[in-house]
Structure formats: C-alpha cells, structure tokens
Tab-separated table of C-alpha atoms in Angstrom:
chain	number	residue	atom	x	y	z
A	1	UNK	CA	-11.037	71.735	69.582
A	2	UNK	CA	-9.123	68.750	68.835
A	3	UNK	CA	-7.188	68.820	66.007
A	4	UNK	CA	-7.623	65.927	63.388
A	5	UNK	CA	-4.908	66.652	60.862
A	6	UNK	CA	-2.532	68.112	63.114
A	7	UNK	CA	-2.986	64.475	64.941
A	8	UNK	CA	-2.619	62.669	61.932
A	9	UNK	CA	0.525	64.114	61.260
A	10	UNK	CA	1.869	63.524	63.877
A	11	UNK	CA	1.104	59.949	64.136
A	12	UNK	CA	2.475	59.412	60.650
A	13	UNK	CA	5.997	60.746	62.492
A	14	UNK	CA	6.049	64.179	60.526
A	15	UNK	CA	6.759	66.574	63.720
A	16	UNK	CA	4.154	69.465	62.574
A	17	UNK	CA	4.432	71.274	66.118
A	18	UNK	CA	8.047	72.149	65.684
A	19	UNK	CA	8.036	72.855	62.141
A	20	UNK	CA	5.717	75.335	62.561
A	21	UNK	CA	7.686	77.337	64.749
A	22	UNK	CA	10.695	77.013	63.052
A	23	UNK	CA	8.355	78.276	60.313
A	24	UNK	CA	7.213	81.177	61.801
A	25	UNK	CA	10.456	82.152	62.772
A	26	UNK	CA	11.271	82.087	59.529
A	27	UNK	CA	8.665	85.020	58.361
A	28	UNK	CA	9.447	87.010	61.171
A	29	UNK	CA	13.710	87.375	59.670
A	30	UNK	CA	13.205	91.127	58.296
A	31	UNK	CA	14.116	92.017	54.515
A	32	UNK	CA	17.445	93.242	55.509
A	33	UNK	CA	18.577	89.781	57.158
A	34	UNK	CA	16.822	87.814	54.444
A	35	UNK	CA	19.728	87.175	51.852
A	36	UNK	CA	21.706	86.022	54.472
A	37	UNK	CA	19.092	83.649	56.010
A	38	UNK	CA	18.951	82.029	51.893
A	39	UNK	CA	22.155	81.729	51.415
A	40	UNK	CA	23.056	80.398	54.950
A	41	UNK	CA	20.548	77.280	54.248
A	42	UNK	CA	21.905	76.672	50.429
A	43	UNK	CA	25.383	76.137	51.840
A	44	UNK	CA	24.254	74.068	55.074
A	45	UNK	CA	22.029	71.984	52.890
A	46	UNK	CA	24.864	71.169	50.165
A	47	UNK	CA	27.196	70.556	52.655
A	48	UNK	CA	25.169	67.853	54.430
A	49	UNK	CA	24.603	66.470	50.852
A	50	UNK	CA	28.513	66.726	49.723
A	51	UNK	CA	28.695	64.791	53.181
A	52	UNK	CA	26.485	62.361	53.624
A	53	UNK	CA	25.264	61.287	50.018
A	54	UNK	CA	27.208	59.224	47.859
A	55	UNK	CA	24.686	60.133	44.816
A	56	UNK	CA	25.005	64.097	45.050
A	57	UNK	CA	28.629	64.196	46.004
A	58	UNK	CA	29.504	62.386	43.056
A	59	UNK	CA	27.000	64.180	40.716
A	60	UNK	CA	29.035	67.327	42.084
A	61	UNK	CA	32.151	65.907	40.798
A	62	UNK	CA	34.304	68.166	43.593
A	63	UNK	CA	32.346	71.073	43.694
A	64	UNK	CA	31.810	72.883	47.436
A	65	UNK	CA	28.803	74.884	48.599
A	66	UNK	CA	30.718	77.894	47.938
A	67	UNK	CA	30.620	77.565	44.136
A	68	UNK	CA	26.985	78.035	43.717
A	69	UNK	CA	26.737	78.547	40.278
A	70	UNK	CA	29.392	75.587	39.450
A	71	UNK	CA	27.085	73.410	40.899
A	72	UNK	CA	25.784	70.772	38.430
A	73	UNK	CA	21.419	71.278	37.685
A	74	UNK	CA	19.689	68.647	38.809
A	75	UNK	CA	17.456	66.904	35.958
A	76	UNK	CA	14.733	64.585	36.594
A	77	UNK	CA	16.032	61.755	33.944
A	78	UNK	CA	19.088	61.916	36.576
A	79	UNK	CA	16.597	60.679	39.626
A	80	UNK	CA	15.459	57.810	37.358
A	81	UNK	CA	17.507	55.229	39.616
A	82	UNK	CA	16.406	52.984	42.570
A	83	UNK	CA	15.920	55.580	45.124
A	84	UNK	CA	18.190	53.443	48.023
A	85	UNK	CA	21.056	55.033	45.589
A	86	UNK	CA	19.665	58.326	46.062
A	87	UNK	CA	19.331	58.304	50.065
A	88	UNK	CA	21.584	60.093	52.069
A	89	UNK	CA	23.529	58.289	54.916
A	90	UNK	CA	20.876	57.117	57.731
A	91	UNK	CA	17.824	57.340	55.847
A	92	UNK	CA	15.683	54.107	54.367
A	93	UNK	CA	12.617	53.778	52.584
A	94	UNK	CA	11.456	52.706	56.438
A	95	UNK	CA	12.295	56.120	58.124
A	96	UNK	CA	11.249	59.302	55.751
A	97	UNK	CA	8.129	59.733	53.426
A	98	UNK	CA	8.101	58.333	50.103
A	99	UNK	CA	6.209	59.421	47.071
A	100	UNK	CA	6.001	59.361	43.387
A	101	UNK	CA	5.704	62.259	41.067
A	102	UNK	CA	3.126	62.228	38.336
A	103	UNK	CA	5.345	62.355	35.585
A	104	UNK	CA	3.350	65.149	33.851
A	105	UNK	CA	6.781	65.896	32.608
A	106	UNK	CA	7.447	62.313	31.024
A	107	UNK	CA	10.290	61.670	33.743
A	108	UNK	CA	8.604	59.998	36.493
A	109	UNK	CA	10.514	59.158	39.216
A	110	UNK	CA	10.144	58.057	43.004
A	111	UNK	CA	11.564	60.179	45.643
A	112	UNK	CA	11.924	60.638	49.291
A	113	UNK	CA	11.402	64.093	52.113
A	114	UNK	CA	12.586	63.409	56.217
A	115	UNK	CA	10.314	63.803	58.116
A	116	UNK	CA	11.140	67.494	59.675
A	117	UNK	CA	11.261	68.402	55.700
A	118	UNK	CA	7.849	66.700	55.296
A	119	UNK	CA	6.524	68.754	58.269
A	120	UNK	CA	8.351	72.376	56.856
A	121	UNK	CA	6.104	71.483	53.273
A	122	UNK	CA	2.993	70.964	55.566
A	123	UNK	CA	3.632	74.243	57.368
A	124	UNK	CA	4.118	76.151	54.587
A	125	UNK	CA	0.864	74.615	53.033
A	126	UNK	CA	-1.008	75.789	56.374
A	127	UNK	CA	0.480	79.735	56.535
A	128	UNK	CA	-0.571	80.154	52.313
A	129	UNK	CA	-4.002	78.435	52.796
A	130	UNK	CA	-4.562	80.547	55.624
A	131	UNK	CA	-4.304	83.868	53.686
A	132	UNK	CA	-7.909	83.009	52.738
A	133	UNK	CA	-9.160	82.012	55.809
A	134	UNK	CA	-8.734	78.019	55.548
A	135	UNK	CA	-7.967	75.570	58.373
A	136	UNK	CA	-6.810	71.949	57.668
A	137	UNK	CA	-7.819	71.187	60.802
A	138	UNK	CA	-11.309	72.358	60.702
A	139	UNK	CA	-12.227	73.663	57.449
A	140	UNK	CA	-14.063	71.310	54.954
A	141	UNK	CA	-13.096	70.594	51.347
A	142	UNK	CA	-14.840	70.096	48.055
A	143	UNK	CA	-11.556	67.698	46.681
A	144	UNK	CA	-11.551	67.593	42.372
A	145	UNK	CA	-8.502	65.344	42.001
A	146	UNK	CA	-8.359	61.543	40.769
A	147	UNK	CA	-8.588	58.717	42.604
A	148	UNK	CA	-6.736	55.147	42.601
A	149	UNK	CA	-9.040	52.873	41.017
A	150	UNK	CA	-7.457	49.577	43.101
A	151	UNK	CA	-8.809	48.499	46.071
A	152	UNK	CA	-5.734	49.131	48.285
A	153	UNK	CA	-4.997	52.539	46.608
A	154	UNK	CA	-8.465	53.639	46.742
A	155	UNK	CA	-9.280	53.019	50.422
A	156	UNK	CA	-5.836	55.001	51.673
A	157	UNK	CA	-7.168	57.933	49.733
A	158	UNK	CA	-10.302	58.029	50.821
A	159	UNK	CA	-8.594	57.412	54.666
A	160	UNK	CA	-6.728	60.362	53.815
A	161	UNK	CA	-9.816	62.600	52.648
A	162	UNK	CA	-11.234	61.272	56.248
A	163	UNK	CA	-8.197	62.542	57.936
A	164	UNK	CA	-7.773	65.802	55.993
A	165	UNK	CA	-11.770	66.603	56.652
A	166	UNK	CA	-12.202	66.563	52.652
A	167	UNK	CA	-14.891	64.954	50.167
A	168	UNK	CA	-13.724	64.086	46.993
A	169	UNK	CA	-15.655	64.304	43.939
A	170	UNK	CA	-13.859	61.983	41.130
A	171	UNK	CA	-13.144	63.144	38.049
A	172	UNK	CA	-12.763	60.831	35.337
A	173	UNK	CA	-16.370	61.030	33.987
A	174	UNK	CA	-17.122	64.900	34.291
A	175	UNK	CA	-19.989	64.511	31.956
A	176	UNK	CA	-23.716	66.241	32.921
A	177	UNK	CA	-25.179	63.797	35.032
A	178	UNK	CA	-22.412	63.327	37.030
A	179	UNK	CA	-21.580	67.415	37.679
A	180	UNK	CA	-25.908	67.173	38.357
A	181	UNK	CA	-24.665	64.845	41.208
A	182	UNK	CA	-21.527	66.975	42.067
A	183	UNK	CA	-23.976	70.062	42.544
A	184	UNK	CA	-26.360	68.090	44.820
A	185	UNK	CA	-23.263	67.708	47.404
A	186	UNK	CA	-22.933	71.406	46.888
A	187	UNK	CA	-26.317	71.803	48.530
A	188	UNK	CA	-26.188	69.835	51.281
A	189	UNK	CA	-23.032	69.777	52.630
A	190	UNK	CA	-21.095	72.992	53.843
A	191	UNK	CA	-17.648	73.172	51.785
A	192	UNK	CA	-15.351	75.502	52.816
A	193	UNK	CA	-13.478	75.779	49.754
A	194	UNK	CA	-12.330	73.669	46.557
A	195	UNK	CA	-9.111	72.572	45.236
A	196	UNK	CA	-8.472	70.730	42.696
A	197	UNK	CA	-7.565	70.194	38.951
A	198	UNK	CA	-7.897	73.387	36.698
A	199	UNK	CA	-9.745	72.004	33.874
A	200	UNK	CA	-12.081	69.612	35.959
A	201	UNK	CA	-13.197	72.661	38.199
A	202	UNK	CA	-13.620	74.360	34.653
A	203	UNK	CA	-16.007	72.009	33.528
A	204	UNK	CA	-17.904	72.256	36.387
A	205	UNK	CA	-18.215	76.176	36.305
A	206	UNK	CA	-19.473	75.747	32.503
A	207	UNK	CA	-21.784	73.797	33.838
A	208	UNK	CA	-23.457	76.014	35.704
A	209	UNK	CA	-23.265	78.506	33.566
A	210	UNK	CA	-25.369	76.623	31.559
A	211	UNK	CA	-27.446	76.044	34.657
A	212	UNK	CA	-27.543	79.795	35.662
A	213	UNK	CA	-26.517	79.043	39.254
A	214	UNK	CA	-24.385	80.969	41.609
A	215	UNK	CA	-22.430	78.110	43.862
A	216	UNK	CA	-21.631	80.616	46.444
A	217	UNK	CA	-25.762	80.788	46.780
A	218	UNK	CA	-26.433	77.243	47.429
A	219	UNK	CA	-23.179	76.685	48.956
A	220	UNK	CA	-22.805	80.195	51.343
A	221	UNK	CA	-20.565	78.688	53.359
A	222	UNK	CA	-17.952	78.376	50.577
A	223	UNK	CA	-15.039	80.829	50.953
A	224	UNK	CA	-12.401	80.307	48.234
A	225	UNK	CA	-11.357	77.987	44.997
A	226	UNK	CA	-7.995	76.623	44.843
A	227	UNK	CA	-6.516	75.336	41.500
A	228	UNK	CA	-3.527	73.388	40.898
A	229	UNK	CA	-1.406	71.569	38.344
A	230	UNK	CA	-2.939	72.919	35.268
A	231	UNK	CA	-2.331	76.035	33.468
A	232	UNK	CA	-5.087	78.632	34.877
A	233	UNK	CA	-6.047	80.861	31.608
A	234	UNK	CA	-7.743	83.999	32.373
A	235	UNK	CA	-10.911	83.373	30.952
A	236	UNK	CA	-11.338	80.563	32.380
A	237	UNK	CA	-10.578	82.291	35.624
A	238	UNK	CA	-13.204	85.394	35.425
A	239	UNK	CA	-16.018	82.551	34.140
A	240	UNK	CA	-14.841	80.700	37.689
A	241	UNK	CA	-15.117	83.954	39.869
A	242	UNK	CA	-19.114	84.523	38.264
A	243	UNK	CA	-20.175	81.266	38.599
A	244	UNK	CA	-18.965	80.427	41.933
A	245	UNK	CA	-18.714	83.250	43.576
A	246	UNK	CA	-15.647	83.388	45.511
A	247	UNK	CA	-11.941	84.746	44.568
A	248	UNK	CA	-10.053	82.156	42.567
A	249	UNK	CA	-6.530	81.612	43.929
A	250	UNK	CA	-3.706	79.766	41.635
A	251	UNK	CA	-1.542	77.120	42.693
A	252	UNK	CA	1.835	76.199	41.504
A	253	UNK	CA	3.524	72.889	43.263
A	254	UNK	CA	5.369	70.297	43.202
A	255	UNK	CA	4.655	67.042	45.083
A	256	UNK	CA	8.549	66.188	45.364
A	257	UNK	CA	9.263	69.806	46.480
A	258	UNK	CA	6.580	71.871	48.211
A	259	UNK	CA	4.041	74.864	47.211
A	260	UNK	CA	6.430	76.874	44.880
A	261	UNK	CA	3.898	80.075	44.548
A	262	UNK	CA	0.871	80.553	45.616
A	263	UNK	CA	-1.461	83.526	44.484
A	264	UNK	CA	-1.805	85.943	47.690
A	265	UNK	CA	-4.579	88.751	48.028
A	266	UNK	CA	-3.037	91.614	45.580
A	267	UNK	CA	-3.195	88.855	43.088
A	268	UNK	CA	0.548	88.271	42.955
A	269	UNK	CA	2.191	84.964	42.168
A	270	UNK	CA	4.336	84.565	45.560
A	271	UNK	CA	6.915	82.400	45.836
A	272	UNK	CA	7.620	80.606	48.501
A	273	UNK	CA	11.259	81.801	50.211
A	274	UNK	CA	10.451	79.918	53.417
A	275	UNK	CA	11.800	76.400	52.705
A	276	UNK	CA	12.766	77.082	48.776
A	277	UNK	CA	15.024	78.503	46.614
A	278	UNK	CA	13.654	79.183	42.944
A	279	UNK	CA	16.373	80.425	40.425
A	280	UNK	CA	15.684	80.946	36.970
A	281	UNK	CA	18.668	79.978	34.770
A	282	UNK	CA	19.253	80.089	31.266
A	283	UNK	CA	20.176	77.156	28.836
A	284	UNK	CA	24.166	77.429	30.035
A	285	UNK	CA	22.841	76.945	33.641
A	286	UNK	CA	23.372	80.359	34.393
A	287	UNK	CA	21.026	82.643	36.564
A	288	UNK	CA	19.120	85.389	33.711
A	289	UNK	CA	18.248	88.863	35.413
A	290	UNK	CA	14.726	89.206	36.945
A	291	UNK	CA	12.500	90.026	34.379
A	292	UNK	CA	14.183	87.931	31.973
A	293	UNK	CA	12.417	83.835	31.046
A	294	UNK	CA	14.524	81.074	31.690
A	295	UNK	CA	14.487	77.480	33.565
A	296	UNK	CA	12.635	77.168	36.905
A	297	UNK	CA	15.433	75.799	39.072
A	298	UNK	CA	14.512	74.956	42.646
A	299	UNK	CA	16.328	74.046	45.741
A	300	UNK	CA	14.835	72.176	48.893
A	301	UNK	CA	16.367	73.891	51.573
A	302	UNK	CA	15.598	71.710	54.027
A	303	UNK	CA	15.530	68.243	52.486
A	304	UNK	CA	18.264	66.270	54.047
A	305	UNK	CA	17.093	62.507	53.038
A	306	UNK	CA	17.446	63.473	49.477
A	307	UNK	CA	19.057	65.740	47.415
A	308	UNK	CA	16.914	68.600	45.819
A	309	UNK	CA	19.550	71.226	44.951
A	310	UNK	CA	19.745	73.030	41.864
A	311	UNK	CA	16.470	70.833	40.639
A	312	UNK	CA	15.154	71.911	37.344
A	313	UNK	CA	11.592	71.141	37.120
A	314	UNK	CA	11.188	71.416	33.842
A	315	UNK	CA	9.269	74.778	33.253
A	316	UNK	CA	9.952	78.048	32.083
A	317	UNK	CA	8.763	80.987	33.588
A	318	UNK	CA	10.020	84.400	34.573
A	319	UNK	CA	10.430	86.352	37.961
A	320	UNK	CA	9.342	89.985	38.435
A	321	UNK	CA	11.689	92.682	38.007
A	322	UNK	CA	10.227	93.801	41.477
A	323	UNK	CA	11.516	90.722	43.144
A	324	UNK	CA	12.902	90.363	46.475
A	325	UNK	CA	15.298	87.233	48.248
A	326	UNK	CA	12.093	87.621	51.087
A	327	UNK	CA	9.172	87.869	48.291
A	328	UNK	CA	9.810	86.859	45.288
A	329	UNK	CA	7.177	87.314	42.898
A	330	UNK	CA	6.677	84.724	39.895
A	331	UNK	CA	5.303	87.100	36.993
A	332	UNK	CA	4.795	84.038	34.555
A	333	UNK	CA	4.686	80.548	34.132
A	334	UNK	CA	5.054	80.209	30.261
A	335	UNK	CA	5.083	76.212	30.163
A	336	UNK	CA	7.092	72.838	30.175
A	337	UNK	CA	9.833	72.627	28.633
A	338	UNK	CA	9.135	69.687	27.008
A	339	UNK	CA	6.193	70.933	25.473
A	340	UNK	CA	7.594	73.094	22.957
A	341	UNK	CA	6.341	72.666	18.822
A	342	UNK	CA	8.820	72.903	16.615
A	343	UNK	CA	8.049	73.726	13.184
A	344	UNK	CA	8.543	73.584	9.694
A	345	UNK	CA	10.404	76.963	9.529
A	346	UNK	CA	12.496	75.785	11.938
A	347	UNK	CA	10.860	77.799	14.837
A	348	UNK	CA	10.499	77.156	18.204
A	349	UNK	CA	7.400	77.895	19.582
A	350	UNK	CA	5.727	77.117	23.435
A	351	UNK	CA	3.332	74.598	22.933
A	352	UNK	CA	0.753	76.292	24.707
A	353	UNK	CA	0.231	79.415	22.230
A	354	UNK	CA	-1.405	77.095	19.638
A	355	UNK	CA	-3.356	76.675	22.842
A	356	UNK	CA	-3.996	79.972	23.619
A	357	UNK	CA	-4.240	80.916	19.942
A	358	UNK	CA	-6.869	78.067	19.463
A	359	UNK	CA	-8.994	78.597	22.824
A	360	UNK	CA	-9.869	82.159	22.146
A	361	UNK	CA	-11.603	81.062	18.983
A	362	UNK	CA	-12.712	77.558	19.797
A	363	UNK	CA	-14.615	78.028	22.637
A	364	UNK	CA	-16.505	81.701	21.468
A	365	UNK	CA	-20.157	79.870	20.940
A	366	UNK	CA	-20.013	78.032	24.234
A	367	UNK	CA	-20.216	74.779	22.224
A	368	UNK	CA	-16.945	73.277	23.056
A	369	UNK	CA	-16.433	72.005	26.799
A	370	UNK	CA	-12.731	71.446	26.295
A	371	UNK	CA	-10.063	70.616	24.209
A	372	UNK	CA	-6.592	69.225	23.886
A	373	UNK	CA	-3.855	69.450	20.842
A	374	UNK	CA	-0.991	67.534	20.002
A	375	UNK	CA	1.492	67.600	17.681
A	376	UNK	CA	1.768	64.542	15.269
A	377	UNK	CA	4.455	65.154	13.000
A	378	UNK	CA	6.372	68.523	12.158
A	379	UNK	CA	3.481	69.892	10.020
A	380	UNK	CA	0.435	67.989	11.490
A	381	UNK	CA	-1.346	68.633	14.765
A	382	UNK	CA	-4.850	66.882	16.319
A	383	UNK	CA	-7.078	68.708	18.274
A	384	UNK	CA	-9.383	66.352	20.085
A	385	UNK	CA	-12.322	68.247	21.313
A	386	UNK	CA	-15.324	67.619	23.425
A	387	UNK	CA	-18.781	69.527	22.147
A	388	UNK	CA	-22.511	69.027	21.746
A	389	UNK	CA	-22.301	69.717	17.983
A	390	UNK	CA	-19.369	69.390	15.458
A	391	UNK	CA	-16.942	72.162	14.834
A	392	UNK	CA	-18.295	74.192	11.292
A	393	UNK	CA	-16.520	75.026	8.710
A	394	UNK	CA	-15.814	78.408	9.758
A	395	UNK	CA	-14.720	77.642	13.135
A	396	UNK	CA	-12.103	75.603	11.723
A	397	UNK	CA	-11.040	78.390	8.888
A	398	UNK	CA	-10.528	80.942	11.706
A	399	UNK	CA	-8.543	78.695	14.060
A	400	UNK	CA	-6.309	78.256	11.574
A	401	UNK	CA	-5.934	81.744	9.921
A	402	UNK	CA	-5.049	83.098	13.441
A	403	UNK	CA	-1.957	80.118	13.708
A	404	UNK	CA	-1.068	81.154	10.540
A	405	UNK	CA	-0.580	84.781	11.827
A	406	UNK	CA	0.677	84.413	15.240
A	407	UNK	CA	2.580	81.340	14.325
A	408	UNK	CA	3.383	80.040	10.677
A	409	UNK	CA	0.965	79.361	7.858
A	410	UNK	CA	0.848	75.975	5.816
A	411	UNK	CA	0.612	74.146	9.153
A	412	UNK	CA	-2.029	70.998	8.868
A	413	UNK	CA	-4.743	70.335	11.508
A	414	UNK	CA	-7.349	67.412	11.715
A	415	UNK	CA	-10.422	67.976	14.669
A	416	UNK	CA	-11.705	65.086	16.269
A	417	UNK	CA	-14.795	65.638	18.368
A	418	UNK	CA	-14.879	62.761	21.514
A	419	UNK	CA	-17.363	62.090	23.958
A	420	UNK	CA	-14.587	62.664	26.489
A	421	UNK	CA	-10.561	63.531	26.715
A	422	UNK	CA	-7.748	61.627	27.855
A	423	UNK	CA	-6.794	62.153	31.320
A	424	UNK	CA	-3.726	60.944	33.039
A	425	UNK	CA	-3.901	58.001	35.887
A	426	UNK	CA	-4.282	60.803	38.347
A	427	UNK	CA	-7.056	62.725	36.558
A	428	UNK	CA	-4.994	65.783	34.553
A	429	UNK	CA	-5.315	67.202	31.633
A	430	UNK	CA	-2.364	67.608	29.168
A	431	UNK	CA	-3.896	70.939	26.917
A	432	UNK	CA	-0.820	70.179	24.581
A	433	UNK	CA	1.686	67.089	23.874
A	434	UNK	CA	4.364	66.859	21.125
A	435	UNK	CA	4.885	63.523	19.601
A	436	UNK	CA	8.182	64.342	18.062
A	437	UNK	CA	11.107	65.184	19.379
A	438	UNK	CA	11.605	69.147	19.973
C-alpha cells in the first residue's frame, strides 16, 4: 500500500524512515540502561547548545551540561525575540520547520524543530496512536480543530487534512444545526477515530445525548476518540464513552515540543521518555520528589536548531510516586500557571476549582451546554454561559454557597447567558481567565 503521509513527510524533508528506527531503538533500551540513555542525551543536547548557540550559551551564563540543576529554566517570555537570534549555528528559517505556538499561555512565540527532531515528534506521534490501533497512513480522521479563515491559511490546512487522510469539521459555530450536519458525515463516511478539541467534541456528545444516538452505531467503523489541549473532566469523559461508544484517550502536547503524555490502555497518563525529558520543579527551580506538584519543566532531547532545555511550559502538575526514568507516569495536570485566582483573603487558589466547583452544579439539569469564568477584579468573577433557558435563582444560590465552602465566601459573581463563547483564533476554549494580575 503506498503510503501517503509517510510520502508527505518525506517530501517536506522531515526523514520519517530513519527516525523511526532510531525510535524503536529507543523502546527496546531495557529499564536498567534507561537512566543512562536520559542522561546521556541531556548532556549531548546542552553541549551542542553551549556550542553552537549564541542565545542559550549566554542564557547559561557559564554553566556546563554537568550542572544540571544550575542550569537556568527556560521561560516562554524569554523566546519572545526574532527567532534568527534563537537559531543555533547552521540553521535558517529556510532549512528546519517553523511554527507558532497558540499562546494559550499569553506568551506566544515563534519557534523552530530540524528536521531529524521534526521526524523523532512524528514517530513518537505514530508508536502512541498506534496503541489503539490507528495508522496515519491509512486510517481516516473525524478532525474537531479550527481552521484559518484566510484564503492562503485555509487552503494549506485543508492540503494538509488531504495529506494526513483527515476531514475536518470546523468549530467555531457548534450550534444544533451545524452538529445535525456534523452527524450526517458520521453516517456516511467511515472515520476511524476523532481528535480534536475537548470542549468542541463535548458539545457534540451532548448533542446526541439529546438525540439518543450511539455514534459507534452509525459510525461502526469508528475505533477511538482522541482529545487534546483542553482540560478533560471526568464527567465529561464517561458522557463521551456512552454516547460514542469507543474508549476516550487524553492528550497532553505541545506543538513546540512533542506529545508529552498520552493516556495508554490501563488508563495511565504516560509520558513520553523517548525524545523528552519532563521534570517537575518547584518555585526555586528545584526538582520536588515524585508525588509532590510543582512546574512542568521539559527538555527536547533531540532539538538541535533550537534550544528547548529546561523549558517550563507553564503548568503544574504532579508525577506518580510509581514513576520510572523509562515510564514515567503523569498522575495530574492541575492547570496553568497563569491561571491562578487570587483572592480577597489573600489565597491562592487554581483557577480551575471555581471551575470544577461551578460545573458540578451548573450543568446538573442538562440545560447549560458550556461555560467559561473569569476573574474581573479581586472579588468579582463572570461566568458567561451558553443554555436554552436562563440560570434560576437557585442555580445561582448553590453555585455560590459551594465557592463559599470550598473556596472563600463574600466572593461576587454576575452570569451572562450568550448564544455562543469566545473561542481563541484556533478554536479553544479558555474554561477560566484572570484579568488581574495573580
């Protein structure tokens, strides 16, 4: 069979053949050797950095490879320069692959992968896709994700969907109608699996709910859903498995980095130890025990046209105690660590347990579709919400008696009900944004 995306690759210049072996190769080093295999590629790639790029060798201020922890933590507001400056020595913009991240994080910034690296991200993408019994080469795609709305932008994407045997459904108007139309494709075309936006695919598992349809039985071909860059809640997740009847596998990534963890069949967060290196530090920079929440801090081990080395991404999460330098298991990803609510009291708080708080009660009459909240002022939070009748009374008095008790009382809310919510340029969903500084 010939081999599309493989092809494509290829043509593009990112050598997927030998990647792939170098990949395997990888997975077959045994738990014993495994340490040494990590910490043989942190030191090669910070020495090729302290070499050959004027940007990291300076950020290092004198540092070697062998002073790990000494090194400095890479933040994002740091890679907000013209990315020539951040190149290492025989690499352009011309010769490596170029991207922009989303800025989810309110640090957008362009970066750059070689093209061996780019191939290593799209092997690794291929073994953890294939726990479920997907092929990018054959297998087809049901694609929720944005779309550029320019001419030029919108007709590489949809090149790309060609090329990666995918069929995107858009999803800045998610409204009835439109998931009617959605479900239509479902019946006549024979998706593998979806991936795609948390929230979107959300939407379009209430909606059939609502409909009392199965996917899996108009759809039988369909195998697995894939969600990404959006918190998965685990609600949300069960209503997913009923209503399209196939196992539900979480995502975590990061466009300028690679598949950080990826949910594999005992239901554990894996991280990937192939081509990364995920500490978690504390607010000193220093590595906390397993077990223990901290700063998601993540080196590209094979990145050698630009410097991802000690890169915090700007979550918090936590690695399980039963942890391993081969498997590494991400227990929990508690949030962003920008999105934190800081309150009257003077407490800290995640921004996403108002969400959790909120959602349990919110969304209990099957009314509400889906909601946001942001924080206004120190004492004052919106939540925009989208429903088919108006929040009562009592909703509202129960929301906030249970923020009062899991959070602080005297805190002031005002709920806007909207036809539709915000989404970002590329089609996400921000459940919660702080307006003031944290």
């Amino acid at each position: 069979m010939f081999k599309l995306f493989d092809f494509s690759l290829k043509i593009s210049g990112f050598p997927i053949d030998e990647a792939r072996l170098e990949f395997d190769n990888i997975l077959e080093i045994p738990e014993a050797n495994y340490e040494s295999y990590i910490l043989g590629r942190r030191k090669q790639i910070v020495d090729f950095h302290l070499k050959n790029n004027a940007f990291y060798s300076q950020l290092a201020s004198g540092k070697t490879s062998d002073q790990w922890d000494a090194l400095p933590v890479l933040t994002k507001k740091e890679l907000q320069q013209p990315l020539d400056l951040r190149l290492s020595q025989g690499f352009t913009a011309k010769n490596v692959f170029v991207n922009k991240t989303s800025g989810s994080s309110g640090d957008p910034f362009i970066f750059a992968k070689d093209n061996y690296s780019h191939a290593m991200t799209w092997a690794s993408n291929m073994y953890r896709f294939g726990w479920y019994g997907i092929d990018f080469n054959s297998s087809y795609q049901a694609r929720f994700y944005g779309i550029p709305l320019d001419f030029i932008g919108n007709k590489k994407e949809r090149l790309k969907d060609f090329l990666s045997h995918r069929f995107r459904f858009p999803i800045f108007d998610l409204s009835d109608p439109i998931l009617e139309k959605f479900l239509g494709h479902f019946k006549r075309k024979k998706f593998d699996y979806i991936n795609g936006y948390t929230s979107s695919i959300v939407l379009f598992a209430k909606y059939l709910e609502r409909k009392d349809i199965i996917l899996k039985d108009i759809c039988p071909t369909l195998k697995v859903c894939i969600v990404t860059s959006e918190m998965l809640f685990e609600k949300d997740k069960v209503l997913m498995e009923k209503q399209f009847g196939v196992p539900i596998v979480n995502e975590y990534g990061a466009s300028e980095l690679d598949l950080i963890a990826f949910e594999n069949q005992k239901g554990e967060w894996q991280v990937n130890a192939e081509t990364l290196f995920v500490e978690i530090l504390d607010d000193a920079g220093q590595p906390v025990p397993y077990g223990t929440q901290g700063r998601v801090v993540i080196t590209s081990l094979y990145n050698k046209a630009h410097p991802f080395i000690r890169y915090d991404i700007g979550d918090v999460g936590i690695l399980d105690p039963k942890s391993t330098f081969k498997k590494p298991i991400l227990k929990q990803l508690t949030g962003r660590t920008n999105d934190v609510a800081v309150l009257p009291s003077g407490k800290k708080s995640p921004g996403l347990t108002f969400y959790y708080v909120t959602k349990s009660i919110i969304e209990d009459d099957g009314n509400v579709k889906e909601f946001i909240i942001r924080q206004t002022e120190i004492d004052s939070f919106e939540i925009e919400y989208v429903s088919e009748v108006e929040l009562t009374l009592s909703q509202i008095a129960k929301i906030e008696d249970a923020i009062s008790l899991y959070l602080e009382p005297n805190l002031k809310f005002t709920f806007i009900r909207k036809a539709s919510l915000a989404r970002t340029n590329r089609g996400k969903l921000k459940q919660f944004q702080s307006l003031i500084r944290a």
